[in-house]
């Protein structure tokens, strides 16, 4: 499977990228997006992360703000600059295309590309604006986003990635019928770092990514370990840990308390055709085994 990852590292993004690079997936590159921090920071973090993981794959710098909304970041969770662990300044620059242009270029060249979008969906929406035939060049689109069968984490109704750019998310839903891997499953995607062999300076960095939720936030959700939301998407691709089902879906783009919420018609009450998929279950033990194997291979 040829895969492009659209990302906003982000500690759980960093672990998702690590997993993808340790897998058999044919990675074509990365696009970055403003989300957990500014796009300057998420681009720098992606390049530093690839240095850390010995990868030369291309990185394209994406949108610096949502289509309509004001930009919002989550450095209070992921650390100053958007990524804990203190990686050094990157040794290279992003490619000379915008994130949206890179998505279009790779999709056209590949003809059957899969996309894992683990940040706000602005780049994908902009790519649809550049190339209306984009759906024909894509195989599947997986999104970490939404809070189906779960409360929101950015507002009571909305998950952070969809809340960050609901207008882009709605555009992507309409054109690309994605699979949403949301908080209903990703909140279960935790791993106790003490069950891993994390010795040495590289191990210390990875441990900071695994334990990125501040205690105050863990207390809020009554959890002992941080959910590695974005890595759940990748283990769905590599290890089949996710169960997904078709649903009739909508994203609330109105102003109000449900802005950015992913609404799934669980009982089919609308009698409208299904237009996407949602993850409904995760095999947590297989998720942990996949994480352990990938992490212990790089530390
Ligand atoms: C999502 O929001 C970001 O903070 C994480 O990286 C993840 O993609 C979880 O709601
Ligand atoms: Ca993310």
mmCIF file of C-alpha atoms and ligand atoms in Angstrom:
data_model
loop_
_atom_site.group_PDB
_atom_site.id
_atom_site.type_symbol
_atom_site.label_atom_id
_atom_site.label_comp_id
_atom_site.label_asym_id
_atom_site.label_seq_id
_atom_site.Cartn_x
_atom_site.Cartn_y
_atom_site.Cartn_z
ATOM 1 C CA UNK A 1 0.000 0.000 0.000
ATOM 2 C CA UNK A 2 1.356 3.454 -0.940
ATOM 3 C CA UNK A 3 0.736 5.887 1.898
ATOM 4 C CA UNK A 4 1.046 9.638 2.412
ATOM 5 C CA UNK A 5 0.773 10.949 5.980
ATOM 6 C CA UNK A 6 -0.658 14.420 6.637
ATOM 7 C CA UNK A 7 0.474 15.347 10.135
ATOM 8 C CA UNK A 8 0.925 17.988 12.866
ATOM 9 C CA UNK A 9 3.575 16.570 15.249
ATOM 10 C CA UNK A 10 2.479 16.359 18.018
ATOM 11 C CA UNK A 11 3.690 13.519 20.291
ATOM 12 C CA UNK A 12 1.118 10.966 19.124
ATOM 13 C CA UNK A 13 1.862 12.015 15.522
ATOM 14 C CA UNK A 14 5.563 11.304 16.161
ATOM 15 C CA UNK A 15 4.713 7.787 17.322
ATOM 16 C CA UNK A 16 2.435 7.275 14.307
ATOM 17 C CA UNK A 17 5.281 8.291 11.971
ATOM 18 C CA UNK A 18 7.679 5.976 13.830
ATOM 19 C CA UNK A 19 5.261 3.061 13.389
ATOM 20 C CA UNK A 20 4.751 3.804 9.708
ATOM 21 C CA UNK A 21 8.491 3.981 9.037
ATOM 22 C CA UNK A 22 9.049 0.673 10.828
ATOM 23 C CA UNK A 23 6.318 -1.025 8.780
ATOM 24 C CA UNK A 24 6.183 -2.524 5.278
ATOM 25 C CA UNK A 25 4.046 0.389 4.042
ATOM 26 C CA UNK A 26 5.338 2.127 0.925
ATOM 27 C CA UNK A 27 5.546 5.682 2.293
ATOM 28 C CA UNK A 28 5.644 8.424 -0.363
ATOM 29 C CA UNK A 29 6.156 11.342 2.024
ATOM 30 C CA UNK A 30 4.591 13.707 4.512
ATOM 31 C CA UNK A 31 2.579 16.895 4.461
ATOM 32 C CA UNK A 32 2.410 19.115 7.512
ATOM 33 C CA UNK A 33 -0.416 21.166 8.874
ATOM 34 C CA UNK A 34 -0.998 23.749 11.585
ATOM 35 C CA UNK A 35 -2.666 21.990 14.487
ATOM 36 C CA UNK A 36 -0.883 20.994 17.654
ATOM 37 C CA UNK A 37 1.380 23.994 16.944
ATOM 38 C CA UNK A 38 2.027 26.474 14.119
ATOM 39 C CA UNK A 39 2.853 24.981 10.726
ATOM 40 C CA UNK A 40 6.416 26.307 11.029
ATOM 41 C CA UNK A 41 6.781 24.227 14.185
ATOM 42 C CA UNK A 42 4.989 21.104 12.920
ATOM 43 C CA UNK A 43 7.134 21.191 9.756
ATOM 44 C CA UNK A 44 10.336 21.581 11.752
ATOM 45 C CA UNK A 45 9.186 18.796 14.088
ATOM 46 C CA UNK A 46 8.460 16.471 11.149
ATOM 47 C CA UNK A 47 11.892 17.089 9.614
ATOM 48 C CA UNK A 48 13.655 16.619 12.978
ATOM 49 C CA UNK A 49 11.676 13.461 13.593
ATOM 50 C CA UNK A 50 12.706 12.050 10.206
ATOM 51 C CA UNK A 51 16.341 12.824 11.036
ATOM 52 C CA UNK A 52 15.853 10.967 14.344
ATOM 53 C CA UNK A 53 14.375 8.004 12.455
ATOM 54 C CA UNK A 54 16.998 8.096 9.640
ATOM 55 C CA UNK A 55 14.482 8.824 6.899
ATOM 56 C CA UNK A 56 14.995 10.997 3.833
ATOM 57 C CA UNK A 57 11.374 10.968 2.707
ATOM 58 C CA UNK A 58 10.036 14.286 1.353
ATOM 59 C CA UNK A 59 8.122 16.710 3.565
ATOM 60 C CA UNK A 60 5.856 19.434 2.161
ATOM 61 C CA UNK A 61 4.801 22.352 4.323
ATOM 62 C CA UNK A 62 1.030 22.696 4.408
ATOM 63 C CA UNK A 63 -1.567 25.286 5.362
ATOM 64 C CA UNK A 64 -0.777 27.700 8.158
ATOM 65 C CA UNK A 65 -4.413 28.178 9.185
ATOM 66 C CA UNK A 66 -7.897 26.711 8.812
ATOM 67 C CA UNK A 67 -10.137 27.618 5.860
ATOM 68 C CA UNK A 68 -12.423 29.838 7.920
ATOM 69 C CA UNK A 69 -11.819 29.521 11.657
ATOM 70 C CA UNK A 70 -9.186 31.184 13.787
ATOM 71 C CA UNK A 71 -6.183 28.933 14.420
ATOM 72 C CA UNK A 72 -6.009 27.053 17.697
ATOM 73 C CA UNK A 73 -3.024 25.044 19.011
ATOM 74 C CA UNK A 74 -2.517 22.364 21.685
ATOM 75 C CA UNK A 75 0.955 23.100 23.018
ATOM 76 C CA UNK A 76 -0.407 22.807 26.539
ATOM 77 C CA UNK A 77 -0.625 19.068 25.808
ATOM 78 C CA UNK A 78 2.196 18.374 23.311
ATOM 79 C CA UNK A 79 4.800 20.746 24.763
ATOM 80 C CA UNK A 80 6.305 24.058 23.738
ATOM 81 C CA UNK A 81 6.831 24.051 19.952
ATOM 82 C CA UNK A 82 4.354 21.164 19.648
ATOM 83 C CA UNK A 83 6.648 18.200 20.374
ATOM 84 C CA UNK A 84 8.227 17.018 23.616
ATOM 85 C CA UNK A 85 11.637 15.309 23.610
ATOM 86 C CA UNK A 86 13.853 18.206 22.492
ATOM 87 C CA UNK A 87 14.911 16.946 19.049
ATOM 88 C CA UNK A 88 17.740 18.936 17.374
ATOM 89 C CA UNK A 89 17.207 21.419 14.528
ATOM 90 C CA UNK A 90 16.546 19.525 11.269
ATOM 91 C CA UNK A 91 19.312 18.993 8.741
ATOM 92 C CA UNK A 92 17.134 19.633 5.669
ATOM 93 C CA UNK A 93 14.309 21.740 4.267
ATOM 94 C CA UNK A 94 10.810 20.896 3.047
ATOM 95 C CA UNK A 95 10.243 20.394 -0.686
ATOM 96 C CA UNK A 96 9.301 23.303 -2.917
ATOM 97 C CA UNK A 97 5.569 22.498 -3.118
ATOM 98 C CA UNK A 98 2.762 23.341 -0.731
ATOM 99 C CA UNK A 99 1.181 20.483 1.220
ATOM 100 C CA UNK A 100 -1.908 20.555 -1.008
ATOM 101 C CA UNK A 101 0.211 20.601 -4.194
ATOM 102 C CA UNK A 102 2.301 17.675 -2.931
ATOM 103 C CA UNK A 103 -0.838 15.637 -2.175
ATOM 104 C CA UNK A 104 -2.104 16.266 -5.725
ATOM 105 C CA UNK A 105 1.280 15.465 -7.302
ATOM 106 C CA UNK A 106 1.678 12.209 -5.381
ATOM 107 C CA UNK A 107 -1.919 11.160 -5.992
ATOM 108 C CA UNK A 108 -1.646 11.744 -9.762
ATOM 109 C CA UNK A 109 1.711 9.934 -9.982
ATOM 110 C CA UNK A 110 0.570 7.001 -7.891
ATOM 111 C CA UNK A 111 -3.013 6.602 -9.094
ATOM 112 C CA UNK A 112 -4.007 4.518 -6.058
ATOM 113 C CA UNK A 113 -2.675 6.374 -3.035
ATOM 114 C CA UNK A 114 -3.887 5.936 0.556
ATOM 115 C CA UNK A 115 -3.832 8.971 2.837
ATOM 116 C CA UNK A 116 -3.644 8.948 6.626
ATOM 117 C CA UNK A 117 -4.646 12.416 7.845
ATOM 118 C CA UNK A 118 -3.753 12.759 11.523
ATOM 119 C CA UNK A 119 -4.188 16.514 11.931
ATOM 120 C CA UNK A 120 -6.755 19.118 10.827
ATOM 121 C CA UNK A 121 -8.002 18.483 7.271
ATOM 122 C CA UNK A 122 -7.159 21.818 5.615
ATOM 123 C CA UNK A 123 -4.506 20.417 3.220
ATOM 124 C CA UNK A 124 -6.844 17.750 1.877
ATOM 125 C CA UNK A 125 -9.626 20.290 1.350
ATOM 126 C CA UNK A 126 -7.208 22.588 -0.517
ATOM 127 C CA UNK A 127 -5.988 19.630 -2.604
ATOM 128 C CA UNK A 128 -9.600 18.973 -3.658
ATOM 129 C CA UNK A 129 -9.756 22.603 -4.787
ATOM 130 C CA UNK A 130 -6.646 22.143 -6.961
ATOM 131 C CA UNK A 131 -7.678 18.770 -8.397
ATOM 132 C CA UNK A 132 -11.421 18.042 -8.388
ATOM 133 C CA UNK A 133 -10.648 14.536 -9.726
ATOM 134 C CA UNK A 134 -8.550 13.767 -6.627
ATOM 135 C CA UNK A 135 -10.995 11.046 -5.454
ATOM 136 C CA UNK A 136 -10.177 9.067 -8.618
ATOM 137 C CA UNK A 137 -6.475 9.001 -7.732
ATOM 138 C CA UNK A 138 -6.981 7.883 -4.146
ATOM 139 C CA UNK A 139 -7.572 4.430 -2.760
ATOM 140 C CA UNK A 140 -8.663 5.172 0.827
ATOM 141 C CA UNK A 141 -8.515 8.100 3.214
ATOM 142 C CA UNK A 142 -8.171 7.497 6.949
ATOM 143 C CA UNK A 143 -8.708 10.374 9.337
ATOM 144 C CA UNK A 144 -7.889 10.537 13.023
ATOM 145 C CA UNK A 145 -10.897 12.535 14.027
ATOM 146 C CA UNK A 146 -14.366 12.652 15.445
ATOM 147 C CA UNK A 147 -15.935 11.511 18.662
ATOM 148 C CA UNK A 148 -18.434 8.852 17.626
ATOM 149 C CA UNK A 149 -19.738 6.981 20.700
ATOM 150 C CA UNK A 150 -17.602 9.238 22.895
ATOM 151 C CA UNK A 151 -17.527 12.762 24.276
ATOM 152 C CA UNK A 152 -15.360 15.356 22.539
ATOM 153 C CA UNK A 153 -11.918 16.402 23.735
ATOM 154 C CA UNK A 154 -11.834 19.962 22.359
ATOM 155 C CA UNK A 155 -15.445 20.793 23.167
ATOM 156 C CA UNK A 156 -18.032 18.510 24.776
ATOM 157 C CA UNK A 157 -19.164 17.523 21.253
ATOM 158 C CA UNK A 158 -16.080 17.844 19.046
ATOM 159 C CA UNK A 159 -12.697 16.124 18.719
ATOM 160 C CA UNK A 160 -9.697 18.452 18.245
ATOM 161 C CA UNK A 161 -8.732 17.694 14.603
ATOM 162 C CA UNK A 162 -12.247 18.181 13.236
ATOM 163 C CA UNK A 163 -12.912 21.104 15.541
ATOM 164 C CA UNK A 164 -9.745 22.833 14.271
ATOM 165 C CA UNK A 165 -11.128 23.087 10.724
ATOM 166 C CA UNK A 166 -14.737 21.871 10.460
ATOM 167 C CA UNK A 167 -15.221 23.472 7.047
ATOM 168 C CA UNK A 168 -12.298 21.522 5.595
ATOM 169 C CA UNK A 169 -13.456 18.332 7.338
ATOM 170 C CA UNK A 170 -16.932 18.671 5.854
ATOM 171 C CA UNK A 171 -15.460 19.186 2.359
ATOM 172 C CA UNK A 172 -13.310 16.071 2.775
ATOM 173 C CA UNK A 173 -16.278 14.041 3.989
ATOM 174 C CA UNK A 174 -18.390 15.088 0.998
ATOM 175 C CA UNK A 175 -15.762 14.212 -1.613
ATOM 176 C CA UNK A 176 -13.609 11.450 -0.165
ATOM 177 C CA UNK A 177 -15.899 9.275 2.031
ATOM 178 C CA UNK A 178 -13.128 8.736 4.595
ATOM 179 C CA UNK A 179 -12.828 6.316 7.472
ATOM 180 C CA UNK A 180 -12.863 8.263 10.735
ATOM 181 C CA UNK A 181 -10.859 6.785 13.575
ATOM 182 C CA UNK A 182 -12.214 8.741 16.503
ATOM 183 C CA UNK A 183 -12.030 9.051 20.244
ATOM 184 C CA UNK A 184 -14.441 6.146 20.779
ATOM 185 C CA UNK A 185 -11.522 3.859 19.908
ATOM 186 C CA UNK A 186 -8.394 6.018 20.236
ATOM 187 C CA UNK A 187 -8.950 6.819 23.921
ATOM 188 C CA UNK A 188 -8.307 3.083 24.486
ATOM 189 C CA UNK A 189 -5.020 3.174 22.520
ATOM 190 C CA UNK A 190 -2.711 3.524 25.515
ATOM 191 C CA UNK A 191 0.464 1.746 26.535
ATOM 192 C CA UNK A 192 2.365 1.765 29.816
ATOM 193 C CA UNK A 193 5.930 2.892 28.954
ATOM 194 C CA UNK A 194 7.231 0.726 31.793
ATOM 195 C CA UNK A 195 6.256 -2.366 29.796
ATOM 196 C CA UNK A 196 8.792 -1.327 27.111
ATOM 197 C CA UNK A 197 12.560 -1.483 26.998
ATOM 198 C CA UNK A 198 13.274 2.267 26.722
ATOM 199 C CA UNK A 199 16.899 2.554 27.791
ATOM 200 C CA UNK A 200 19.312 5.284 26.672
ATOM 201 C CA UNK A 201 18.756 8.826 25.363
ATOM 202 C CA UNK A 202 16.570 7.674 22.445
ATOM 203 C CA UNK A 203 14.396 5.736 24.844
ATOM 204 C CA UNK A 204 13.977 8.833 27.021
ATOM 205 C CA UNK A 205 12.738 10.843 24.036
ATOM 206 C CA UNK A 206 10.221 8.166 23.040
ATOM 207 C CA UNK A 207 9.041 7.908 26.655
ATOM 208 C CA UNK A 208 8.209 11.615 26.627
ATOM 209 C CA UNK A 209 6.055 11.079 23.511
ATOM 210 C CA UNK A 210 4.301 8.114 25.135
ATOM 211 C CA UNK A 211 3.612 10.025 28.352
ATOM 212 C CA UNK A 212 2.695 13.353 26.728
ATOM 213 C CA UNK A 213 -0.557 14.083 28.551
ATOM 214 C CA UNK A 214 0.118 16.311 31.565
ATOM 215 C CA UNK A 215 -1.179 14.819 34.852
ATOM 216 C CA UNK A 216 -3.961 17.411 34.955
ATOM 217 C CA UNK A 217 -5.289 16.182 31.591
ATOM 218 C CA UNK A 218 -4.978 12.493 32.564
ATOM 219 C CA UNK A 219 -6.997 13.262 35.678
ATOM 220 C CA UNK A 220 -9.672 14.919 33.541
ATOM 221 C CA UNK A 221 -10.181 11.718 31.549
ATOM 222 C CA UNK A 222 -9.532 9.385 34.520
ATOM 223 C CA UNK A 223 -6.733 7.572 32.664
ATOM 224 C CA UNK A 224 -3.252 6.418 33.770
ATOM 225 C CA UNK A 225 -1.536 6.649 30.370
ATOM 226 C CA UNK A 226 -1.792 8.938 27.352
ATOM 227 C CA UNK A 227 -3.913 7.846 24.383
ATOM 228 C CA UNK A 228 -1.724 7.530 21.271
ATOM 229 C CA UNK A 229 -4.614 8.577 19.003
ATOM 230 C CA UNK A 230 -2.729 8.948 15.720
ATOM 231 C CA UNK A 231 -0.815 5.670 16.056
ATOM 232 C CA UNK A 232 -4.151 3.828 16.223
ATOM 233 C CA UNK A 233 -4.744 4.817 12.585
ATOM 234 C CA UNK A 234 -1.402 3.377 11.475
ATOM 235 C CA UNK A 235 -1.824 0.103 13.404
ATOM 236 C CA UNK A 236 -5.223 -0.169 11.728
ATOM 237 C CA UNK A 237 -3.389 -0.225 8.396
ATOM 238 C CA UNK A 238 -0.444 -2.389 9.392
ATOM 239 C CA UNK A 239 -1.920 -4.804 11.928
ATOM 240 C CA UNK A 240 -5.671 -4.752 11.331
ATOM 241 C CA UNK A 241 -6.398 -3.660 14.907
ATOM 242 C CA UNK A 242 -9.506 -1.646 13.955
ATOM 243 C CA UNK A 243 -13.035 -2.745 13.187
ATOM 244 C CA UNK A 244 -14.782 -0.255 10.905
ATOM 245 C CA UNK A 245 -18.388 0.072 9.768
ATOM 246 C CA UNK A 246 -20.196 2.141 7.174
ATOM 247 C CA UNK A 247 -22.251 5.046 8.445
ATOM 248 C CA UNK A 248 -24.219 8.043 7.237
ATOM 249 C CA UNK A 249 -22.087 10.918 8.486
ATOM 250 C CA UNK A 250 -22.242 14.709 8.760
ATOM 251 C CA UNK A 251 -19.949 17.338 10.239
ATOM 252 C CA UNK A 252 -21.475 20.349 11.945
ATOM 253 C CA UNK A 253 -20.072 23.520 10.349
ATOM 254 C CA UNK A 254 -22.575 25.872 11.964
ATOM 255 C CA UNK A 255 -21.536 28.259 14.707
ATOM 256 C CA UNK A 256 -22.619 26.851 18.035
ATOM 257 C CA UNK A 257 -21.762 24.266 20.666
ATOM 258 C CA UNK A 258 -21.579 21.367 18.179
ATOM 259 C CA UNK A 259 -19.282 23.056 15.634
ATOM 260 C CA UNK A 260 -16.805 20.453 14.407
ATOM 261 C CA UNK A 261 -18.782 17.477 15.721
ATOM 262 C CA UNK A 262 -18.911 14.338 13.591
ATOM 263 C CA UNK A 263 -22.503 13.103 13.651
ATOM 264 C CA UNK A 264 -22.940 9.391 12.866
ATOM 265 C CA UNK A 265 -26.376 7.957 12.178
ATOM 266 C CA UNK A 266 -25.973 4.850 14.370
ATOM 267 C CA UNK A 267 -29.502 3.482 13.845
ATOM 268 C CA UNK A 268 -30.015 4.649 10.256
ATOM 269 C CA UNK A 269 -32.802 6.986 11.345
ATOM 270 C CA UNK A 270 -32.152 9.381 8.453
ATOM 271 C CA UNK A 271 -32.528 6.556 5.909
ATOM 272 C CA UNK A 272 -29.844 8.374 3.890
ATOM 273 C CA UNK A 273 -27.120 6.345 2.102
ATOM 274 C CA UNK A 274 -23.877 5.701 3.987
ATOM 275 C CA UNK A 275 -21.129 8.142 2.966
ATOM 276 C CA UNK A 276 -18.139 7.057 5.059
ATOM 277 C CA UNK A 277 -16.894 4.658 7.696
ATOM 278 C CA UNK A 278 -16.148 4.906 11.398
ATOM 279 C CA UNK A 279 -13.900 2.765 13.582
ATOM 280 C CA UNK A 280 -16.113 1.018 16.116
ATOM 281 C CA UNK A 281 -13.597 -1.200 17.934
ATOM 282 C CA UNK A 282 -9.867 -1.582 18.562
ATOM 283 C CA UNK A 283 -7.921 -4.674 19.559
ATOM 284 C CA UNK A 284 -5.924 -2.971 22.310
ATOM 285 C CA UNK A 285 -3.559 -5.891 22.944
ATOM 286 C CA UNK A 286 -2.601 -6.064 19.247
ATOM 287 C CA UNK A 287 -2.178 -2.286 19.216
ATOM 288 C CA UNK A 288 0.223 -2.543 22.162
ATOM 289 C CA UNK A 289 2.162 -5.406 20.585
ATOM 290 C CA UNK A 290 2.606 -3.406 17.349
ATOM 291 C CA UNK A 291 3.743 -0.341 19.298
ATOM 292 C CA UNK A 292 6.195 -2.382 21.373
ATOM 293 C CA UNK A 293 7.764 -4.009 18.317
ATOM 294 C CA UNK A 294 8.180 -0.743 16.378
ATOM 295 C CA UNK A 295 9.462 1.282 19.321
ATOM 296 C CA UNK A 296 11.949 -1.325 20.523
ATOM 297 C CA UNK A 297 13.337 -1.512 16.974
ATOM 298 C CA UNK A 298 14.358 2.160 17.042
ATOM 299 C CA UNK A 299 15.511 2.808 20.620
HETATM 300 C C1 LIG B 1 -5.833 14.560 17.853
HETATM 301 O O1 LIG B 1 -5.565 15.927 18.187
HETATM 302 C C2 LIG B 1 -4.175 16.135 18.269
HETATM 303 O O2 LIG B 1 -3.863 16.877 19.427
HETATM 304 C C3 LIG B 1 -3.531 14.775 18.282
HETATM 305 O O3 LIG B 1 -2.280 14.812 17.641
HETATM 306 C C4 LIG B 1 -4.506 13.918 17.531
HETATM 307 O O4 LIG B 1 -4.289 13.977 16.142
HETATM 308 C C5 LIG B 1 -6.586 13.916 19.008
HETATM 309 O O5 LIG B 1 -7.818 14.552 19.218
HETATM 310 CA CA1 LIG B 2 -2.175 14.791 15.236
#
